[in-house]
Tab-separated table of C-alpha atoms in Angstrom:
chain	number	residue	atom	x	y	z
A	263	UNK	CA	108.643	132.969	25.388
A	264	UNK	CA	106.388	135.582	27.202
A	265	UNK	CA	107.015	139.044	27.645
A	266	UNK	CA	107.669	138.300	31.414
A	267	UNK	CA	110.059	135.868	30.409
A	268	UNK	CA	112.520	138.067	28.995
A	269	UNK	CA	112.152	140.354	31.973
A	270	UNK	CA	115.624	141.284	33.050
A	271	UNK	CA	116.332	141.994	36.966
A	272	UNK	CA	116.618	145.215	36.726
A	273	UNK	CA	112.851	145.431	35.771
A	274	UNK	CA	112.013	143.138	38.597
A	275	UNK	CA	114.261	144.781	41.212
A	276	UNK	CA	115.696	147.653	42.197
A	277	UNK	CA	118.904	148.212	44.756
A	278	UNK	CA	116.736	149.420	47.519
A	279	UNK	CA	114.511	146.601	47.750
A	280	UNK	CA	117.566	144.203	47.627
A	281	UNK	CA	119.026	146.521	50.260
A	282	UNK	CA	115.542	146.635	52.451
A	283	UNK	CA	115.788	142.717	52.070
A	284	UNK	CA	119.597	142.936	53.463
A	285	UNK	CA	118.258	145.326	56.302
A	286	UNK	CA	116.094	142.488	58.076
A	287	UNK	CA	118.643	139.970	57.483
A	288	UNK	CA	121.657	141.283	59.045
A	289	UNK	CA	120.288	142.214	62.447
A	290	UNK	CA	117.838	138.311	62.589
A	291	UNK	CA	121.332	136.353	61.432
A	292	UNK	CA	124.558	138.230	61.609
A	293	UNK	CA	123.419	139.940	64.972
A	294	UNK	CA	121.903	142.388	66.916
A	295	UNK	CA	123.228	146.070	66.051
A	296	UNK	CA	124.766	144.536	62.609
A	297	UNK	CA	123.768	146.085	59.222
A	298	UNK	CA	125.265	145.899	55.561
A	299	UNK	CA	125.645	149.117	54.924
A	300	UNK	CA	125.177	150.230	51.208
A	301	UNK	CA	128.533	152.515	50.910
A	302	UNK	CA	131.102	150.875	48.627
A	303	UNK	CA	134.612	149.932	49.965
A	304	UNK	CA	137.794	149.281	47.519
A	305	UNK	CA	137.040	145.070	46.440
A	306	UNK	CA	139.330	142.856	48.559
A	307	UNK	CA	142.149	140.512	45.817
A	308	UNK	CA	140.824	137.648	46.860
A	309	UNK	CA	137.112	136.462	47.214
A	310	UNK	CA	134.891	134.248	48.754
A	311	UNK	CA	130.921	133.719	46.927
A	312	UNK	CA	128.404	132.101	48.263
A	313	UNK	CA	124.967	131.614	46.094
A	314	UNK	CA	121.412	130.203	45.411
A	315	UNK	CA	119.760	130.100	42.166
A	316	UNK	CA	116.559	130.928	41.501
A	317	UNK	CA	113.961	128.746	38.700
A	318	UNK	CA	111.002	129.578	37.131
A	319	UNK	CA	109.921	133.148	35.545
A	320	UNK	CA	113.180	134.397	36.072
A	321	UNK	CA	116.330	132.273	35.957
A	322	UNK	CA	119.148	133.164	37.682
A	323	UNK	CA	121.103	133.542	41.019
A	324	UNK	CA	121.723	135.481	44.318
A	325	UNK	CA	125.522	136.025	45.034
A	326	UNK	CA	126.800	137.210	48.450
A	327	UNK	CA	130.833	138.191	47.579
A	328	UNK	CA	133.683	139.264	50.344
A	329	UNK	CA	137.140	138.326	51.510
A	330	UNK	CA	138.052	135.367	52.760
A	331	UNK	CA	138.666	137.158	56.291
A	332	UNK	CA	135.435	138.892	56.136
A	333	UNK	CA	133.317	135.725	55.367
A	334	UNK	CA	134.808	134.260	58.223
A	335	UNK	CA	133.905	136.946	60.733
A	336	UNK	CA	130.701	136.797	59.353
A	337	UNK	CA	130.436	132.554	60.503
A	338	UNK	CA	132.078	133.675	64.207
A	339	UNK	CA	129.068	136.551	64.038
A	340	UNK	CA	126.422	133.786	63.090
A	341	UNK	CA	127.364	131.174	65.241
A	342	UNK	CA	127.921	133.640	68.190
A	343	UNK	CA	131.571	132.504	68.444
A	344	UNK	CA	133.849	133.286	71.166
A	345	UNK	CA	137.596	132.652	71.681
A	346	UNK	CA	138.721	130.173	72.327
A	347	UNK	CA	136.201	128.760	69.800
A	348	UNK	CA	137.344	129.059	66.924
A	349	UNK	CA	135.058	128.545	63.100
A	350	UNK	CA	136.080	125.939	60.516
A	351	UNK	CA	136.193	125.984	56.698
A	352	UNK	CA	132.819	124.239	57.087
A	353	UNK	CA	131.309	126.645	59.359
A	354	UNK	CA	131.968	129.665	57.033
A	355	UNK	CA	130.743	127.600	54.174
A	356	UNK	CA	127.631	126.928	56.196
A	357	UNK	CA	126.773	130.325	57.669
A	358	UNK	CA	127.733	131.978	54.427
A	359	UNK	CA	126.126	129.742	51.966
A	360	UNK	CA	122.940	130.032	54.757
A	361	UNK	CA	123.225	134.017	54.434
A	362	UNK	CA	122.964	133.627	50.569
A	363	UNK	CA	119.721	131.173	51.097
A	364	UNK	CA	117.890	133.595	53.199
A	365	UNK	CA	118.584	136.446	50.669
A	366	UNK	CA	117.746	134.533	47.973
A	367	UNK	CA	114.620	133.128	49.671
A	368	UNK	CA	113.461	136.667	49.834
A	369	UNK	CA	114.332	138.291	46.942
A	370	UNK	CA	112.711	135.257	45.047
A	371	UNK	CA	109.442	136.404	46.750
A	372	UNK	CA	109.508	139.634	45.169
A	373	UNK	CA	110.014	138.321	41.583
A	374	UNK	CA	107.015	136.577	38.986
A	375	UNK	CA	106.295	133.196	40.479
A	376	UNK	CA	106.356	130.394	41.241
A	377	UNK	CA	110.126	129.511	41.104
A	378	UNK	CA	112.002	127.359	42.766
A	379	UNK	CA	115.054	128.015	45.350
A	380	UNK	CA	118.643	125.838	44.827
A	381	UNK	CA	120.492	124.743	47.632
A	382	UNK	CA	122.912	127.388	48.676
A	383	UNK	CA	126.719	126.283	46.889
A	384	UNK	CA	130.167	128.020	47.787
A	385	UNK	CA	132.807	129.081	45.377
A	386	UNK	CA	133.875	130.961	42.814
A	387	UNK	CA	131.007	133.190	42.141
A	388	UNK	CA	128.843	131.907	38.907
A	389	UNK	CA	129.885	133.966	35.045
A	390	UNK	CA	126.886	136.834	35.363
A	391	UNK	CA	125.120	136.600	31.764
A	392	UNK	CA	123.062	140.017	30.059
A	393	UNK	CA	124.873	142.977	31.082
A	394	UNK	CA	121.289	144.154	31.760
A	395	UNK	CA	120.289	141.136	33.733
A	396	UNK	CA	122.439	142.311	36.780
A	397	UNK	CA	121.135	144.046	39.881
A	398	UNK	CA	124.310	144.349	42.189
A	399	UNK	CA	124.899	146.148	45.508
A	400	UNK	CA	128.158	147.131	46.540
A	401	UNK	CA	128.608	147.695	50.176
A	402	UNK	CA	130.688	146.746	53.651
A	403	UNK	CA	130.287	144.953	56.949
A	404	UNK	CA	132.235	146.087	59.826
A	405	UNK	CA	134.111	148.215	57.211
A	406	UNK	CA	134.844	145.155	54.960
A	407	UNK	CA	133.917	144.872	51.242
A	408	UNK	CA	130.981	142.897	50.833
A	409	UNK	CA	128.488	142.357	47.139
A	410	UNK	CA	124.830	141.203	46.861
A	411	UNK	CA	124.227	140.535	43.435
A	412	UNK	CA	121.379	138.942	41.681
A	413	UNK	CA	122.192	138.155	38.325
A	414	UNK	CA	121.008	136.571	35.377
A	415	UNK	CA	121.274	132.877	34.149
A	416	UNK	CA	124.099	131.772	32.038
A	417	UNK	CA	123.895	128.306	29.906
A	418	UNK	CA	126.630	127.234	32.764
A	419	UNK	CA	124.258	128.072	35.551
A	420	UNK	CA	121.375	126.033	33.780
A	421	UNK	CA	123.004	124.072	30.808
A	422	UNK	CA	119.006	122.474	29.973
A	423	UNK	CA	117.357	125.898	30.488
A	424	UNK	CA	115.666	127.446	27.361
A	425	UNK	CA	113.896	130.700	28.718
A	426	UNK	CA	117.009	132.494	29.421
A	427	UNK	CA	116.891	135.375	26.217
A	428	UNK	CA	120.192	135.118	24.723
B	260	UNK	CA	109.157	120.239	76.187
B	261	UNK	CA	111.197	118.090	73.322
B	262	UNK	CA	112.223	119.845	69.919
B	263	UNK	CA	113.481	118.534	66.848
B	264	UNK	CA	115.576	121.150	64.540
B	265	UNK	CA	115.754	120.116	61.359
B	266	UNK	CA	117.992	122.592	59.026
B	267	UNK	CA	120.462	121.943	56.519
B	268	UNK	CA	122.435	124.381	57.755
B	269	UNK	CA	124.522	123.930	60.958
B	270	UNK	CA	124.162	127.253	61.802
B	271	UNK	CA	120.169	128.235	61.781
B	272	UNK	CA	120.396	124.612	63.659
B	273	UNK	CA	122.472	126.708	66.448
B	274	UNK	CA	119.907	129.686	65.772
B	275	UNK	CA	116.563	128.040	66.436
B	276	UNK	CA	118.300	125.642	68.993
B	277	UNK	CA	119.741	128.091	71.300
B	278	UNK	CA	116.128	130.278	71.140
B	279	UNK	CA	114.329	127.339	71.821
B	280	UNK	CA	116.943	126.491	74.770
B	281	UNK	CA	116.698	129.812	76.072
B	282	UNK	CA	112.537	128.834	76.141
B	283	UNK	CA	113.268	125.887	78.084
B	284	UNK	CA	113.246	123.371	75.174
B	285	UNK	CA	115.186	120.085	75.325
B	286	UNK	CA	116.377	120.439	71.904
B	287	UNK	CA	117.817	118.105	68.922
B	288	UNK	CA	118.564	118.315	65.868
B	289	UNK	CA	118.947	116.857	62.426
B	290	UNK	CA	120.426	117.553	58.737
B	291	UNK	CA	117.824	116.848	56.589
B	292	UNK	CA	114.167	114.919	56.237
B	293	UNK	CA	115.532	111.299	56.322
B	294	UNK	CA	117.979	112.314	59.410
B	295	UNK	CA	115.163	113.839	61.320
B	296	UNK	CA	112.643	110.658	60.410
B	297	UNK	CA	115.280	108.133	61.746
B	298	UNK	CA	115.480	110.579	65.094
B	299	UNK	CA	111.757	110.118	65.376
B	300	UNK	CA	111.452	106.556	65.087
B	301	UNK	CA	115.164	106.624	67.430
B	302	UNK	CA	113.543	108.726	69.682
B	303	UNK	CA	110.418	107.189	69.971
B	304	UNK	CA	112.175	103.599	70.800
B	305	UNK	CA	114.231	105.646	73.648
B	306	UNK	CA	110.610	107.358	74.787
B	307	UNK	CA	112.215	110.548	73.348
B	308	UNK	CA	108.786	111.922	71.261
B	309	UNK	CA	109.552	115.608	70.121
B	310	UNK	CA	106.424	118.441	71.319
B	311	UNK	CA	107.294	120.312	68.194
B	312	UNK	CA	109.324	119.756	64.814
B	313	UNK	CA	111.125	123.168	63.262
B	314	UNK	CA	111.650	122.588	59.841
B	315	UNK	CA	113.274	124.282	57.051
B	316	UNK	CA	112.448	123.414	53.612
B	317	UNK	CA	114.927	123.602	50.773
B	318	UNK	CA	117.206	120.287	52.091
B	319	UNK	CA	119.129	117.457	50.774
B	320	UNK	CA	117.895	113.935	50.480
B	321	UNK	CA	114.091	114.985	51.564
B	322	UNK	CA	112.704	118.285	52.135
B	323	UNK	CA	110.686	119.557	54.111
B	324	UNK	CA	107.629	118.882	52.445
B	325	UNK	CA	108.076	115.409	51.993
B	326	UNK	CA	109.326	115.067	55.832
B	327	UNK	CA	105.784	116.723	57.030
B	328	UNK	CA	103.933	114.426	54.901
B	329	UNK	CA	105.985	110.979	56.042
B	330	UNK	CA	105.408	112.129	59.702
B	331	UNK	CA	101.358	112.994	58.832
B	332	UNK	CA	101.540	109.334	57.469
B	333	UNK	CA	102.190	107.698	60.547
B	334	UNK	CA	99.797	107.680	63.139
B	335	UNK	CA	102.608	107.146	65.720
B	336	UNK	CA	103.822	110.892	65.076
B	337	UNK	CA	100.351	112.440	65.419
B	338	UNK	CA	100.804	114.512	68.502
B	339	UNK	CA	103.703	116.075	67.122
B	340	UNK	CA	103.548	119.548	66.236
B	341	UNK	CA	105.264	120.837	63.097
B	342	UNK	CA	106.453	124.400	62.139
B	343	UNK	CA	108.021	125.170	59.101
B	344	UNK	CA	111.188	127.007	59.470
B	345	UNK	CA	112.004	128.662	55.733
B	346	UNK	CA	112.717	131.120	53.322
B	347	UNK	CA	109.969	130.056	51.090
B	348	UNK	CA	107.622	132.371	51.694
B	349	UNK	CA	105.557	132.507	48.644
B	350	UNK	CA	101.896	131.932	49.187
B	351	UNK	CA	101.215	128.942	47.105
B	352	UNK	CA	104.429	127.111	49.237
B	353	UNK	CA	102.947	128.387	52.293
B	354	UNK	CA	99.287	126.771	51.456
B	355	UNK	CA	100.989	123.430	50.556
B	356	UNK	CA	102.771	123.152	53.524
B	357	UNK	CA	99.539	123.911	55.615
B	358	UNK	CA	97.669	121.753	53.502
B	359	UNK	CA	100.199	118.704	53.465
B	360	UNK	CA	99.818	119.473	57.517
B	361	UNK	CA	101.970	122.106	59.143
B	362	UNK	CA	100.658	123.553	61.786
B	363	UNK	CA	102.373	126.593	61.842
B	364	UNK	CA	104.833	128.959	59.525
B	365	UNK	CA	108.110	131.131	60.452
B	366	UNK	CA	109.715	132.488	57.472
B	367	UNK	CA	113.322	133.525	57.202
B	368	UNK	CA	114.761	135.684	59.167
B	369	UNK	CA	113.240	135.919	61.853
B	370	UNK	CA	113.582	137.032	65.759
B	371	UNK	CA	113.421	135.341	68.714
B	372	UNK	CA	110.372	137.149	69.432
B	373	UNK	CA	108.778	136.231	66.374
B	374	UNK	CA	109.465	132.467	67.366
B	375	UNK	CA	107.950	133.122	70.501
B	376	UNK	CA	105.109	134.352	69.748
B	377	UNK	CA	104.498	131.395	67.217
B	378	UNK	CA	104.762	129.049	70.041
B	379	UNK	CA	102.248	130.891	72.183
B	380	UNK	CA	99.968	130.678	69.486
B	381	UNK	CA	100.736	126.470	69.461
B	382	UNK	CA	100.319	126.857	73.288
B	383	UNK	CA	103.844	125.007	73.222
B	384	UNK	CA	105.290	128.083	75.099
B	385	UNK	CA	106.181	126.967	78.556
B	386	UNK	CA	104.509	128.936	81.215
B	387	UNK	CA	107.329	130.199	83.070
B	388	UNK	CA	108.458	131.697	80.054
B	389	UNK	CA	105.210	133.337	78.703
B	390	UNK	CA	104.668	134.268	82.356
């Protein structure tokens, strides 16, 4: 294993790049005027996580984490929505797990290459690994909770992987 | 002007497809590679030939990649210009996909502007629209 190998996040990425990343996706996806804003609300009970992982130098994955409610506002601000139109469970899944694939898609270009980008999957969010292999922003959209996290692999997130220190 | 969308997700389908709308694009769309191959041959049976293909990368069943090299394959697809519509945005993907024969690279996110001026640069803008 190399020295860049057993790299952990946080020596690959800080909050404010993650946060400069979230800065050009909110306003091209979620909408004109719309911003994640970096300023911790109280966590909602129940979540919704959408994710990609990320191969190669690094191993691991990009969570996006908020309410149920908030994830579907977030599909109705994608997909422009207007009432009477309402979103489906599969529209939330698909602008939320398509949220996670654009932040993931650019945070991977900031980290050692060349790694490869999963397709985005919906859930409960993936067990983080190495306390120090966690680079997590906590902030709100529209005044709802909402968490970027990229986090290192766990032997669940890649059960063949070898490279992830232990 | 004809344009195929071809995004795994349903909702950068509804991104790119209402931009390209709004540029005067006949627009349709498709899930993956394979779904956006059988359009093209579908299309091209109907006289429905796409000006330009948008196309994300990371997809089910056949990505990107292998979609722009099964339409450089066939001859019958030649005219047909192809953009790659991603978040990959390292260099070395960005070189492949020129080099397997992309004409042209967006990466995620993007504006509307940004598109635009990416089709100017085709010369697949129409002209009331760069007017």
């Amino acid at each position: 294993m190399t020295l860049q190998e057993a790299q952990s996040i946080t020596a690959l990425l800080d909050q404010e790049t993650v946060q400069s990343i979230a800065d050009e996706i909110w306003p091209a996806l979620v909408g004109d005027g719309e911003a994640f804003v970096p300023v911790p609300v109280a966590p909602p009970a129940e979540v919704v996580s959408a994710w990609v992982t990320i191969s190669g130098p690094w191993d691991g994955a990009v969570v996006l984490t908020c309410a149920p409610a908030t994830a579907e506002a977030l599909a109705e601000s994608v997909l422009m929505t207007r009432p009477p139109t309402v979103v489906d469970d599969e529209d939330v899944a698909d602008a939320l797990g398509e949220l996670a694939n654009v932040l993931g898609g650019n945070i991977k270009s900031v980290l050692p290459g060349p790694s490869s980008l999963g397709l985005p999957q919906i859930g409960s969010a993936p067990t983080t690994g190495r306390l120090d292999d966690v680079c997590r922003v906590n902030g709100q959209w529209r005044g709802q909770s909402l968490t970027i996290t990229v986090q290192g692999a766990t032997p669940a997130l890649h059960p063949s992987g070898t490279e992830v220190p232990q | 002007m004809r344009a195929l969308v071809i995004d795994d997700s349903r909702a950068m389908r509804r991104i790119v497809g209402n931009i390209l709308k709004d540029f005067g694009y006949e627009v349709r769309e498709a899930g993956d590679g394979q779904q956006a191959l059988d359009a093209l041959r579908e299309g091209k049976a109907e006289g429905w030939v796409p000006d330009l293909c948008c196309i994300d990368w990371n997809m089910p069943v056949m990505d990107g990649l292998q979609f722009v090299m099964a339409v450089r394959a066939n001859p019958h697809f030649r005219q047909v210009t192809l953009m790659m519509v991603t978040t990959e945005s390292e260099t070395g993907q960005i070189v492949k996909a020129l080099a397997a024969g992309a004409h042209e690279y967006l990466i995620k996110p993007f504006t509307a502007d940004a598109l635009r001026d990416k089709l100017a640069l085709l010369g697949l803008l129409p002209e009331e629209v760069s007017a």
